[in-house]
Coordinates of C-alpha atoms and ligand atoms in Angstrom, one line a residue:
X299 CA -0.3 0.3 0.3
X300 CA 1.2 3.3 -0.4
X301 CA 2.0 5.3 2.9
X302 CA 1.4 9.0 3.4
X303 CA 3.8 11.0 5.4
X304 CA 2.3 14.1 7.4
X305 CA 4.9 16.1 8.9
X306 CA 3.9 18.4 12.2
X307 CA 6.1 20.7 14.4
X308 CA 4.3 19.3 17.9
X309 CA 5.4 23.0 18.8
X310 CA 2.8 24.0 16.7
X311 CA -0.3 22.2 16.8
X312 CA -2.5 24.1 15.8
X313 CA -1.5 24.7 12.3
X314 CA -1.7 20.9 12.0
X315 CA -5.3 20.5 13.0
X316 CA -6.4 19.8 9.2
X317 CA -3.6 17.4 8.2
X318 CA -4.5 15.3 12.0
X319 CA -8.1 15.0 10.9
X320 CA -7.8 13.6 7.8
X321 CA -5.2 10.9 10.1
X322 CA -7.8 10.7 12.6
X323 CA -10.4 9.7 9.4
X324 CA -8.4 6.7 8.6
X325 CA -8.0 5.8 11.8
X326 CA -12.1 6.3 12.1
X327 CA -12.6 4.3 8.8
X328 CA -10.0 1.3 10.5
X329 CA -7.3 2.2 8.9
X330 CA -3.5 2.4 10.8
X331 CA -1.4 5.4 11.3
X332 CA 1.8 5.8 12.8
X333 CA 2.2 8.5 15.6
X334 CA 4.7 9.8 17.8
X335 CA 4.3 9.3 21.4
X336 CA 6.7 10.9 24.3
X337 CA 8.0 7.2 24.8
X338 CA 8.5 5.4 21.9
X339 CA 6.4 5.9 17.7
X340 CA 3.1 4.0 18.0
X341 CA 1.1 2.0 15.2
X342 CA -2.5 3.1 16.1
X343 CA -6.2 1.9 14.2
X344 CA -9.2 1.7 16.4
X345 CA -9.1 0.0 19.3
X346 CA -12.8 -0.5 19.5
X347 CA -12.8 -2.1 15.5
X348 CA -11.5 -6.3 15.9
X349 CA -10.1 -6.1 12.0
X350 CA -8.5 -2.8 13.2
X351 CA -6.6 -4.4 15.4
X352 CA -5.9 -7.4 13.5
X353 CA -4.6 -5.5 10.6
X354 CA -1.6 -4.5 13.7
X355 CA -0.8 -7.9 13.8
X356 CA -0.2 -7.5 10.7
X357 CA 2.0 -4.9 9.6
X358 CA 3.7 -5.7 12.5
X359 CA 4.1 -9.9 11.8
X360 CA 3.3 -9.8 15.5
X361 CA 2.0 -13.1 17.4
X362 CA -1.5 -12.5 17.9
X363 CA -1.3 -13.7 21.0
X364 CA 0.8 -10.8 22.6
X365 CA -1.9 -7.3 23.3
X366 CA -2.2 -4.0 22.9
X367 CA -1.7 -0.9 24.9
X368 CA -5.3 1.6 24.0
X369 CA -4.4 5.3 24.0
X370 CA -6.9 7.9 25.6
X371 CA -6.8 11.1 25.0
X372 CA -7.9 12.1 29.2
X373 CA -7.1 9.4 32.1
X374 CA -11.5 9.1 32.7
X375 CA -11.4 7.9 29.3
X376 CA -10.6 5.1 30.8
X377 CA -13.7 4.1 32.4
X378 CA -15.5 4.3 29.3
X379 CA -13.6 0.3 28.1
X380 CA -12.1 -1.2 31.8
X381 CA -13.0 -1.5 35.1
X382 CA -11.5 1.7 36.8
X383 CA -10.4 1.9 40.8
X384 CA -9.7 4.1 43.2
X385 CA -6.3 3.3 42.7
X386 CA -6.3 4.6 39.4
X387 CA -7.3 6.8 39.9
X388 CA -4.2 8.0 42.0
X389 CA -1.9 6.6 39.9
X390 CA -3.5 8.9 36.9
X391 CA -3.5 12.3 38.6
X392 CA 0.4 11.9 39.6
X393 CA 1.4 10.2 36.3
X394 CA -0.8 11.3 33.7
X395 CA -0.5 12.0 30.9
X396 CA 2.9 10.6 30.3
X397 CA 4.6 7.7 30.4
X398 CA 2.2 4.8 32.3
X399 CA 0.0 2.5 31.4
X400 CA -2.2 0.7 33.4
X401 CA -3.4 -2.9 33.5
X402 CA -7.7 -3.2 34.4
X403 CA -10.2 -5.5 34.5
X404 CA -11.1 -5.0 29.8
X405 CA -14.4 -3.9 29.7
X406 CA -16.8 -5.7 27.1
X407 CA -16.6 -2.5 24.0
X408 CA -12.4 -4.0 24.1
X409 CA -12.5 -6.4 21.3
X410 CA -11.1 -9.9 22.2
X411 CA -8.8 -9.1 19.1
X412 CA -7.3 -6.4 20.5
X413 CA -6.0 -7.5 24.1
X414 CA -5.6 -10.7 22.6
X415 CA -7.9 -12.3 24.7
X416 CA -7.6 -11.6 27.5
X417 CA -9.6 -10.5 30.6
X418 CA -7.9 -7.1 31.2
X419 CA -6.3 -3.9 28.7
X420 CA -3.6 -2.5 29.1
X421 CA -4.5 1.4 29.6
X422 CA -2.3 4.9 28.4
X423 CA -2.5 8.4 28.0
X424 CA 0.5 9.6 26.1
X425 CA 1.6 13.3 26.8
X426 CA 2.5 13.6 23.6
X427 CA 0.4 16.8 21.7
X428 CA 0.0 14.8 18.2
X429 CA -0.8 12.1 20.0
X430 CA -3.0 13.4 22.4
X431 CA -4.6 15.5 19.8
X432 CA -5.0 12.2 17.4
X433 CA -7.1 9.7 19.7
X434 CA -9.3 13.7 20.8
X435 CA -10.3 13.6 16.8
X436 CA -10.3 10.1 16.0
X437 CA -13.0 9.9 18.9
X438 CA -12.1 6.3 19.8
X439 CA -9.1 4.8 21.8
X440 CA -6.2 4.1 19.3
X441 CA -4.6 0.4 19.9
X442 CA -0.7 0.6 19.6
X443 CA 2.5 -1.0 19.8
X444 CA 5.5 -0.1 19.0
X445 CA 6.0 1.0 15.7
X446 CA 8.9 -1.7 14.8
X447 CA 8.6 -4.6 12.9
X448 CA 8.7 -7.7 15.5
X449 CA 11.6 -7.9 17.4
X450 CA 13.4 -5.0 16.2
X451 CA 14.0 -2.0 18.6
X452 CA 11.0 0.5 19.1
X453 CA 11.8 3.3 16.7
X454 CA 12.1 6.1 18.1
X455 CA 13.1 8.8 15.1
X456 CA 10.7 9.0 11.9
X457 CA 13.4 7.4 10.4
X458 CA 13.8 4.2 12.5
X459 CA 9.6 4.5 10.9
X460 CA 10.3 4.9 7.8
X461 CA 13.2 1.9 8.1
X462 CA 10.7 -0.6 9.4
X463 CA 7.4 0.9 8.1
X464 CA 7.1 2.2 5.0
X465 CA 4.5 0.4 2.3
X466 CA 3.1 -1.1 5.7
X467 CA 0.5 1.5 6.9
X468 CA -1.8 4.7 6.1
X469 CA -0.2 6.9 7.4
X470 CA 3.0 8.4 9.2
X471 CA 2.7 11.3 11.1
X472 CA 6.5 12.5 11.7
X473 CA 6.7 14.4 15.1
X474 CA 11.0 14.7 15.3
X475 CA 12.2 12.6 17.8
X476 CA 11.2 10.6 20.9
X477 CA 11.4 12.6 24.6
X478 CA 11.8 9.4 26.0
X479 CA 13.5 7.3 24.0
X480 CA 12.0 3.5 25.7
X481 CA 8.4 2.1 25.8
X482 CA 5.7 3.2 28.7
X483 CA 6.5 2.0 32.4
X484 CA 3.3 -1.2 32.6
X485 CA 2.1 -1.6 35.6
X486 CA -1.2 -4.2 36.7
X487 CA -3.4 -3.3 39.5
X488 CA -4.7 -6.9 41.5
X489 CA -7.3 -7.2 43.7
X490 CA -5.8 -7.1 46.7
X491 CA -4.9 -3.2 45.4
X492 CA -1.0 -3.5 45.2
X493 CA 1.1 -3.4 41.6
X494 CA 3.1 -5.7 40.1
X495 CA 5.1 -3.9 37.9
X496 CA 5.2 -6.5 34.6
X497 CA 7.7 -3.2 32.5
X498 CA 10.6 -1.2 34.0
X499 CA 10.4 2.7 32.0
X500 CA 10.1 6.2 33.1
X501 CA 8.1 6.1 36.2
X502 CA 10.0 4.0 38.2
X503 CA 9.6 1.5 41.0
X504 CA 10.3 4.2 43.8
X505 CA 8.3 6.7 42.3
X506 CA 5.7 4.0 42.3
X507 CA 5.6 2.9 45.9
X508 CA 5.0 6.2 47.5
X509 CA 1.6 5.1 46.1
X510 CA 1.0 1.6 46.4
X511 CA 3.2 -1.3 47.6
X512 CA 4.9 -2.4 44.8
X513 CA 5.7 -6.3 43.6
X514 CA 8.4 -6.2 40.9
X515 CA 7.8 -9.2 38.7
X516 CA 10.4 -11.8 38.4
X517 CA 10.9 -11.8 34.7
X518 CA 11.1 -8.1 34.7
X519 CA 14.9 -8.7 35.0
X520 CA 15.9 -12.6 35.1
X521 CA 14.9 -15.0 32.0
X522 CA 11.9 -16.4 31.9
X523 CA 11.9 -20.1 34.0
X524 CA 11.3 -22.7 31.1
X525 CA 7.8 -23.6 31.9
X526 CA 6.5 -20.4 33.7
X527 CA 3.6 -18.3 32.3
X528 CA 4.4 -14.9 31.4
X529 CA 2.6 -12.2 33.5
X530 CA 2.3 -10.3 30.3
X531 CA 3.2 -11.8 26.9
X532 CA 5.6 -9.8 25.5
X533 CA 7.6 -11.0 27.7
X534 CA 8.4 -14.0 26.5
X535 CA 8.6 -13.0 22.9
X536 CA 12.5 -12.0 21.7
X537 CA 12.6 -8.6 21.7
X538 CA 15.3 -5.7 20.4
X539 CA 18.1 -8.2 19.8
X540 CA 20.2 -7.0 17.2
X541 CA 22.0 -9.5 14.8
X542 CA 25.6 -9.7 16.5
X543 CA 24.8 -11.6 19.2
X544 CA 25.5 -8.7 22.2
X545 CA 26.9 -9.2 25.7
X546 CA 26.9 -6.7 29.2
X547 CA 29.6 -6.7 30.6
X548 CA 29.7 -6.0 35.0
X549 CA 32.8 -4.5 35.6
X550 CA 34.5 -1.5 35.5
X551 CA 35.7 -0.4 32.2
X552 CA 39.6 -1.6 32.9
X553 CA 38.0 -4.6 33.6
X554 CA 36.4 -4.2 30.3
X555 CA 39.5 -3.2 28.5
X556 CA 41.6 -6.5 29.9
X557 CA 38.3 -8.6 28.8
X558 CA 38.7 -6.8 25.1
X559 CA 41.8 -7.8 24.3
X560 CA 40.8 -11.5 22.9
X561 CA 38.2 -9.0 20.4
X562 CA 41.3 -6.8 18.7
X563 CA 39.5 -6.8 15.3
X564 CA 37.2 -4.1 13.2
X565 CA 34.5 -6.7 13.5
X566 CA 33.5 -6.0 17.4
X567 CA 31.6 -2.6 19.0
X568 CA 31.6 -1.7 22.2
X569 CA 28.7 0.5 23.6
X570 CA 29.4 3.0 26.5
X571 CA 29.8 5.7 28.8
X572 CA 30.9 9.2 26.7
X573 CA 34.0 8.3 30.3
X574 CA 35.2 5.2 28.7
X575 CA 35.4 6.0 25.3
X576 CA 39.1 8.0 25.6
X577 CA 40.3 4.8 27.3
X578 CA 39.1 2.1 24.8
X579 CA 39.8 3.8 22.0
X580 CA 43.4 4.4 23.3
X581 CA 43.7 0.6 24.4
X582 CA 42.2 -0.8 21.5
X583 CA 42.0 1.0 18.7
X584 CA 39.9 -2.0 16.4
X585 CA 36.9 -1.6 18.3
X586 CA 34.2 0.3 17.3
X587 CA 33.5 2.8 19.6
X588 CA 30.0 3.8 20.3
X589 CA 28.5 6.1 23.3
X590 CA 25.1 6.4 25.0
X591 CA 26.0 8.7 27.2
X592 CA 27.7 10.3 30.5
X593 CA 27.6 6.9 32.8
X594 CA 25.3 9.2 35.7
X595 CA 22.6 10.6 33.0
X596 CA 20.1 7.5 32.6
X597 CA 17.8 10.2 30.6
X598 CA 20.3 10.3 28.1
X599 CA 20.9 6.9 27.7
X600 CA 17.9 5.6 27.6
X601 CA 17.2 8.5 24.6
X602 CA 20.0 7.0 22.3
X603 CA 19.6 3.3 23.1
X604 CA 17.5 1.7 20.7
X605 CA 18.8 4.2 17.8
X606 CA 22.7 2.9 19.3
X607 CA 21.2 -0.9 18.4
X608 CA 19.7 -0.2 15.3
X609 CA 23.0 1.8 13.9
X610 CA 25.0 -1.1 15.4
X611 CA 22.8 -3.1 13.9
X612 CA 23.4 -1.7 10.3
X613 CA 27.3 -2.6 10.3
X614 CA 28.0 -6.3 9.9
X615 CA 29.4 -6.6 13.5
X616 CA 31.0 -10.5 15.1
X617 CA 29.8 -9.0 18.3
X618 CA 28.8 -6.5 20.1
X619 CA 29.5 -5.6 23.8
X620 CA 28.1 -3.4 26.3
X621 CA 27.8 -2.4 29.8
X622 CA 25.5 -4.1 32.0
X623 CA 23.4 -0.9 33.7
X624 CA 22.8 -0.5 37.3
X625 CA 19.3 -1.1 38.8
X626 CA 18.0 1.8 40.8
X627 CA 15.7 4.6 39.8
X628 CA 15.3 4.6 35.1
X629 CA 18.2 2.1 35.8
X630 CA 16.3 -1.0 35.8
X631 CA 14.4 -0.3 32.3
X632 CA 17.8 0.2 30.8
X633 CA 18.4 -3.7 32.6
X634 CA 15.4 -5.3 31.1
X635 CA 15.9 -3.7 28.3
X636 CA 19.5 -4.3 27.4
X637 CA 19.3 -7.8 28.3
X638 CA 16.6 -9.1 26.0
X639 CA 18.3 -7.3 23.4
X640 CA 21.8 -9.9 25.1
X641 CA 19.5 -12.5 25.2
X642 CA 20.4 -12.3 29.0
X643 CA 23.8 -13.1 28.3
X644 CA 26.0 -11.2 31.1
X645 CA 29.3 -11.8 31.5
X646 CA 30.7 -10.9 35.2
X647 CA 34.0 -9.4 35.1
Ligands
TXA99 O1 5.5 3.5 25.8 C1 4.8 2.5 25.0 O2 3.8 2.0 25.7 C2 4.4 2.2 23.4 C3 3.6 3.8 22.9 C4 3.8 3.4 21.5 O3 2.8 3.6 23.8 N1 3.4 1.0 23.4 C5 4.3 0.2 23.7 O4 3.5 -1.2 22.8 O5 5.5 0.0 23.9 P1 3.8 -2.6 22.9 O6 2.6 -3.7 22.4 O7 4.7 -2.6 21.9 O8 3.9 -3.1 24.1 C6 2.8 -3.3 24.9 C7 3.4 -4.7 26.3 C8 3.6 -5.9 25.2 O9 4.5 -6.5 26.0 C9 1.9 -6.5 25.6 O10 2.6 -8.0 26.1 C10 2.0 -5.7 27.3 O11 2.5 -4.8 27.0 N2 0.3 -5.9 27.5 C11 -0.6 -5.2 26.7 N3 -2.2 -6.0 27.3 C12 -1.5 -6.7 28.6 C13 -2.5 -6.8 29.8 N4 -3.6 -7.1 29.4 N5 -1.7 -7.4 30.2 C14 -0.7 -8.0 30.3 N6 0.5 -7.4 29.5 C15 -0.3 -6.8 28.9
MG100 MG1 6.9 -2.9 21.3

């Protein structure tokens, strides 16, 4: 199919009202529109239409047992589609609109195809003004997974989206780079009013704990056991993985340099902190170095991780290495994406 590309400046949204209305019409008519959010780009369709939801799975090559997040323009719109609770409204008043997705019992209006036959549905109210206006003008909740082909890193820029999705959707809205760069934090509200963290993101467990008791699902930091049922279907799928095997190195920069001595070829790349660059380049001149921000600047690392994985993937490396992130604050989100990209290969130095 031909994909129409629309460029919108999020700072001048009022000028884009006409083109956004056209994109909203595409959603209303059961079509697919890719739009920017503050986390990553989303591949959207009418969440209340089973046929539209099925088109999403097809365009992404996504297994149909992996449910979609529905995006609403206002937190209180969740009322129409789910059984909300006082805890939901506490979360909403603190974190919404923003990068938090909440799983609650679904109402029948959300077809089983959107939620992969689960009794629950995931709801998120994005902060990005283009996303919010698009949902408002559509008049329906928009089901949207990340707008990448299944298995590759989520797209954080228009060029990533184009690489994966041109010709597979009706419209792509180019709204510039994603702000945060990793997908939303996902929590499930349990019947005892506690939260289970299913995917870490910008909203950290430390922040969530101020509102309710939080249990971090073991699959967030560990490999899912062979016979273990995932709490979230997405946990069982390979994700973010570059073509060359990625291994995470648990040690300081000197230990990393020492370890990489045996990999001194131009077929090897390391993703590392800005502070490591000079030493690695001096000691290992053959190795390709990709920096992703200062060691303590986790927001910058989050912002650049997926773009780095995509660009390293364009070169034909035999091995890619990266330091193992810490698990506090936003570090947990980086850790979660990176252990999955590395298929849990961690080397203790
Ligand atoms: O930041 C984000 O959340 C982006 C933007 C576009 O909003 N969306 C996104 O969607 O990352 P997706 O489909 O790539 O990831 C959603 C994850 C999947 O791992 C899925 O298994 C899980 O959420 N999920 C969705 N509904 C669920 C449910 N009812 N129960 C458990 N897990 C659910
Ligand atoms: Mg995804």
